[in-house]
Short mmCIF file of C-alpha atoms and ligand atoms in Angstrom, two decimals:
data_model
loop_
_atom_site.label_atom_id
_atom_site.label_comp_id
_atom_site.label_asym_id
_atom_site.label_seq_id
_atom_site.Cartn_x
_atom_site.Cartn_y
_atom_site.Cartn_z
CA UNK A 1 6.28 -25.09 -43.49
CA UNK A 2 5.50 -28.82 -44.18
CA UNK A 3 3.08 -30.69 -42.09
CA UNK A 4 2.92 -33.85 -43.86
CA UNK A 5 6.61 -35.34 -43.88
CA UNK A 6 6.77 -38.06 -41.31
CA UNK A 7 9.85 -39.73 -42.86
CA UNK A 8 10.98 -41.63 -39.68
CA UNK A 9 8.66 -43.47 -37.40
CA UNK A 10 9.24 -44.11 -33.82
CA UNK A 11 8.16 -47.90 -33.94
CA UNK A 12 7.38 -50.13 -36.69
CA UNK A 13 4.40 -52.89 -37.03
CA UNK A 14 3.33 -55.94 -39.01
CA UNK A 15 -0.18 -55.61 -40.15
CA UNK A 16 -1.72 -58.72 -41.56
CA UNK A 17 -4.89 -58.75 -43.51
CA UNK A 18 -6.56 -62.28 -44.02
CA UNK A 19 -9.96 -63.70 -45.05
CA UNK A 20 -11.27 -65.85 -48.00
CA UNK A 21 -11.43 -64.93 -51.52
CA UNK A 22 -13.78 -61.94 -52.26
CA UNK A 23 -13.38 -60.39 -48.57
CA UNK A 24 -11.87 -57.27 -49.83
CA UNK A 25 -8.43 -57.97 -48.83
CA UNK A 26 -6.38 -55.88 -51.65
CA UNK A 27 -8.84 -53.27 -51.14
CA UNK A 28 -8.42 -52.92 -47.64
CA UNK A 29 -4.37 -53.39 -48.00
CA UNK A 30 -4.51 -50.52 -50.90
CA UNK A 31 -6.56 -48.33 -48.71
CA UNK A 32 -4.30 -48.76 -45.74
CA UNK A 33 -1.15 -47.91 -48.00
CA UNK A 34 -2.97 -44.70 -49.49
CA UNK A 35 -3.46 -43.52 -45.95
CA UNK A 36 0.26 -43.75 -45.29
CA UNK A 37 1.00 -41.92 -48.44
CA UNK A 38 -1.68 -39.14 -47.59
CA UNK A 39 0.63 -39.13 -44.42
CA UNK A 40 3.68 -38.28 -46.02
CA UNK A 41 5.36 -41.64 -46.06
CA UNK A 42 7.36 -43.42 -48.55
CA UNK A 43 5.08 -46.36 -49.65
CA UNK A 44 6.09 -49.47 -51.75
CA UNK A 45 3.83 -52.54 -52.83
CA UNK A 46 5.07 -56.01 -53.72
CA UNK A 47 3.15 -58.60 -55.51
CA UNK A 48 4.01 -62.37 -56.19
CA UNK A 49 5.46 -63.07 -59.73
CA UNK A 50 3.14 -65.82 -60.02
CA UNK A 51 0.05 -63.43 -60.11
CA UNK A 52 -0.46 -62.12 -63.66
CA UNK A 53 -4.13 -61.47 -63.19
CA UNK A 54 -3.95 -57.58 -63.61
CA UNK A 55 -0.65 -57.08 -65.30
CA UNK A 56 2.97 -56.96 -64.26
CA UNK A 57 3.20 -53.65 -62.44
CA UNK A 58 0.12 -52.61 -61.04
CA UNK A 59 -2.48 -54.18 -58.13
CA UNK A 60 -5.93 -53.49 -58.98
CA UNK A 61 -8.96 -53.92 -56.65
CA UNK A 62 -12.34 -55.47 -57.62
CA UNK A 63 -13.72 -51.77 -57.48
CA UNK A 64 -10.99 -51.00 -60.08
CA UNK A 65 -8.63 -48.63 -57.75
CA UNK A 66 -4.92 -49.22 -59.06
CA UNK A 67 -1.65 -49.01 -57.16
CA UNK A 68 2.01 -49.61 -58.74
CA UNK A 69 3.35 -52.61 -57.83
CA UNK A 70 7.03 -54.05 -57.79
CA UNK A 71 6.55 -57.72 -59.17
CA UNK A 72 9.32 -60.17 -57.18
CA UNK A 73 9.76 -63.86 -57.39
CA UNK A 74 8.41 -66.01 -54.61
CA UNK A 75 11.18 -67.95 -53.55
CA UNK A 76 14.07 -67.18 -51.41
CA UNK A 77 16.00 -65.14 -53.92
CA UNK A 78 12.65 -63.11 -54.43
CA UNK A 79 12.57 -62.38 -50.67
CA UNK A 80 15.92 -60.85 -50.61
CA UNK A 81 15.25 -58.92 -53.61
CA UNK A 82 12.13 -57.55 -51.69
CA UNK A 83 14.22 -56.67 -48.50
CA UNK A 84 16.75 -54.84 -50.41
CA UNK A 85 14.20 -52.95 -52.52
CA UNK A 86 12.07 -52.17 -49.27
CA UNK A 87 15.19 -50.64 -47.61
CA UNK A 88 14.47 -46.96 -49.16
CA UNK A 89 10.76 -46.99 -47.82
CA UNK A 90 8.78 -46.42 -44.31
CA UNK A 91 5.91 -48.49 -45.50
CA UNK A 92 5.77 -51.93 -47.38
CA UNK A 93 2.90 -53.53 -48.56
CA UNK A 94 2.95 -56.93 -49.72
CA UNK A 95 -0.15 -58.57 -51.66
CA UNK A 96 -1.42 -62.31 -51.63
CA UNK A 97 1.37 -63.41 -49.33
CA UNK A 98 0.07 -67.10 -49.58
CA UNK A 99 1.86 -67.43 -53.15
CA UNK A 100 5.45 -67.25 -51.63
CA UNK A 101 7.17 -70.62 -51.24
CA UNK A 102 6.59 -71.82 -47.53
CA UNK A 103 10.60 -72.06 -47.20
CA UNK A 104 11.10 -68.43 -48.64
CA UNK A 105 11.65 -66.63 -45.49
CA UNK A 106 8.87 -64.10 -46.18
CA UNK A 107 7.58 -64.25 -42.77
CA UNK A 108 10.98 -63.74 -41.06
CA UNK A 109 11.92 -60.74 -43.28
CA UNK A 110 8.68 -58.93 -42.89
CA UNK A 111 9.02 -59.45 -39.20
CA UNK A 112 12.38 -58.20 -39.47
CA UNK A 113 11.40 -55.23 -41.55
CA UNK A 114 8.85 -54.23 -38.83
CA UNK A 115 11.45 -54.29 -36.12
CA UNK A 116 13.29 -51.65 -37.96
CA UNK A 117 10.86 -49.03 -37.49
CA UNK A 118 8.75 -49.44 -40.72
CA UNK A 119 5.19 -50.46 -40.94
CA UNK A 120 4.51 -53.70 -43.07
CA UNK A 121 0.97 -54.17 -44.47
CA UNK A 122 0.54 -57.95 -45.85
CA UNK A 123 -2.54 -59.50 -47.36
CA UNK A 124 -3.02 -63.34 -47.26
CA UNK A 125 -5.51 -65.82 -47.93
CA UNK A 126 -6.43 -67.57 -44.62
CA UNK A 127 -7.40 -71.27 -45.94
CA UNK A 128 -6.82 -73.17 -49.03
CA UNK A 129 -9.42 -74.61 -51.01
CA UNK A 130 -9.56 -77.70 -48.63
CA UNK A 131 -10.20 -75.41 -45.67
CA UNK A 132 -6.64 -76.11 -44.48
CA UNK A 133 -4.62 -72.99 -43.22
CA UNK A 134 -1.69 -71.64 -45.42
CA UNK A 135 1.59 -72.15 -43.68
CA UNK A 136 2.83 -68.60 -44.59
CA UNK A 137 -0.70 -67.24 -43.04
CA UNK A 138 -0.32 -68.98 -39.78
CA UNK A 139 3.05 -67.90 -39.22
CA UNK A 140 2.21 -64.20 -40.37
CA UNK A 141 -0.71 -63.94 -37.98
CA UNK A 142 1.48 -65.05 -35.14
CA UNK A 143 4.34 -62.66 -36.15
CA UNK A 144 1.43 -59.95 -36.50
CA UNK A 145 1.03 -56.78 -34.35
CA UNK A 146 -2.44 -56.31 -35.88
CA UNK A 147 -4.86 -58.55 -37.62
CA UNK A 148 -7.58 -57.40 -39.84
CA UNK A 149 -9.78 -60.66 -40.34
CA UNK A 150 -12.16 -59.91 -43.24
CA UNK A 151 -15.24 -62.10 -44.27
CA UNK A 152 -16.97 -62.40 -47.44
CA UNK A 153 -20.61 -63.19 -48.05
CA UNK A 154 -21.48 -67.14 -48.63
CA UNK A 155 -22.81 -67.48 -52.11
CA UNK A 156 -25.20 -70.03 -50.93
CA UNK A 157 -26.97 -68.71 -48.07
CA UNK A 158 -25.63 -65.14 -47.31
CA UNK A 159 -23.84 -65.95 -44.02
CA UNK A 160 -20.41 -64.67 -43.15
CA UNK A 161 -18.24 -66.81 -45.35
CA UNK A 162 -14.69 -67.66 -44.07
CA UNK A 163 -13.90 -70.45 -46.47
CA UNK A 164 -12.87 -70.35 -50.56
CA UNK A 165 -14.77 -73.30 -52.17
CA UNK A 166 -13.14 -74.30 -55.41
CA UNK A 167 -15.50 -74.85 -58.44
CA UNK A 168 -14.82 -76.55 -61.51
CA UNK A 169 -17.64 -76.36 -63.93
CA UNK A 170 -20.04 -75.48 -61.40
CA UNK A 171 -19.36 -78.31 -59.16
CA UNK A 172 -17.07 -78.38 -55.82
CA UNK A 173 -13.77 -79.76 -56.89
CA UNK A 174 -10.45 -81.05 -55.52
CA UNK A 175 -6.92 -80.56 -57.14
CA UNK A 176 -3.82 -78.79 -56.94
CA UNK A 177 -3.31 -76.22 -53.77
CA UNK A 178 -2.87 -73.32 -56.25
CA UNK A 179 -4.37 -73.04 -59.68
CA UNK A 180 -4.37 -69.80 -61.62
CA UNK A 181 -6.30 -69.41 -64.89
CA UNK A 182 -8.13 -72.22 -66.42
CA UNK A 183 -11.98 -72.95 -65.77
CA UNK A 184 -11.98 -73.07 -62.24
CA UNK A 185 -13.59 -70.49 -59.94
CA UNK A 186 -14.09 -69.77 -56.23
CA UNK A 187 -16.78 -68.99 -54.24
CA UNK A 188 -17.07 -67.72 -50.56
CA UNK A 189 -18.74 -70.05 -48.24
CA UNK A 190 -19.70 -70.22 -44.67
CA UNK A 191 -19.00 -73.11 -42.10
CA UNK A 192 -22.32 -74.58 -43.15
CA UNK A 193 -22.28 -74.31 -46.68
CA UNK A 194 -18.30 -75.16 -47.36
CA UNK A 195 -17.99 -78.85 -48.76
CA UNK A 196 -14.89 -80.74 -47.64
CA UNK A 197 -13.52 -83.74 -49.56
ZN1 ZN B 1 -23.37 -70.42 -46.43
#
């Protein structure tokens, strides 16, 4: 007898995992996907093409846990490809949703998938380096059935950090909204220690 095959769900949901950098969003996402896999559900994970930090086909947590991922483009065509590829699965994970274009339709498609008796887990950065909400994150939070709001530890004082401070050569800095690679680094900061322009 098979106890752990739960192919069809009675109802779907959209779960959003949000917080600043270093708050463990990807780790939480992978833990939740692993749980679903143990429950016998078909799980797929998507990541944005722009994020090459850990190679093309895996998502790795800071603790070193790896999961195979399908890389899709961050435009409307990529969202269509994601929707098509997701049709064979009960559980859909999306890492780093803030990288998708604001007019890509990602939020609407994930909402639609959740309404077709499937579970969507999506991680997204809460705010940009200026402390402004990402458009995609704002609407994902509005669409969400469930929100996991994570915090990091402020690098200056140890309080709960909800902001991501961008540093260039150790100095708080401003610049383009999304920068990958290069010499900049990010620090989680609390409300008191976060420096705005
Ligand atoms: Zn602080």
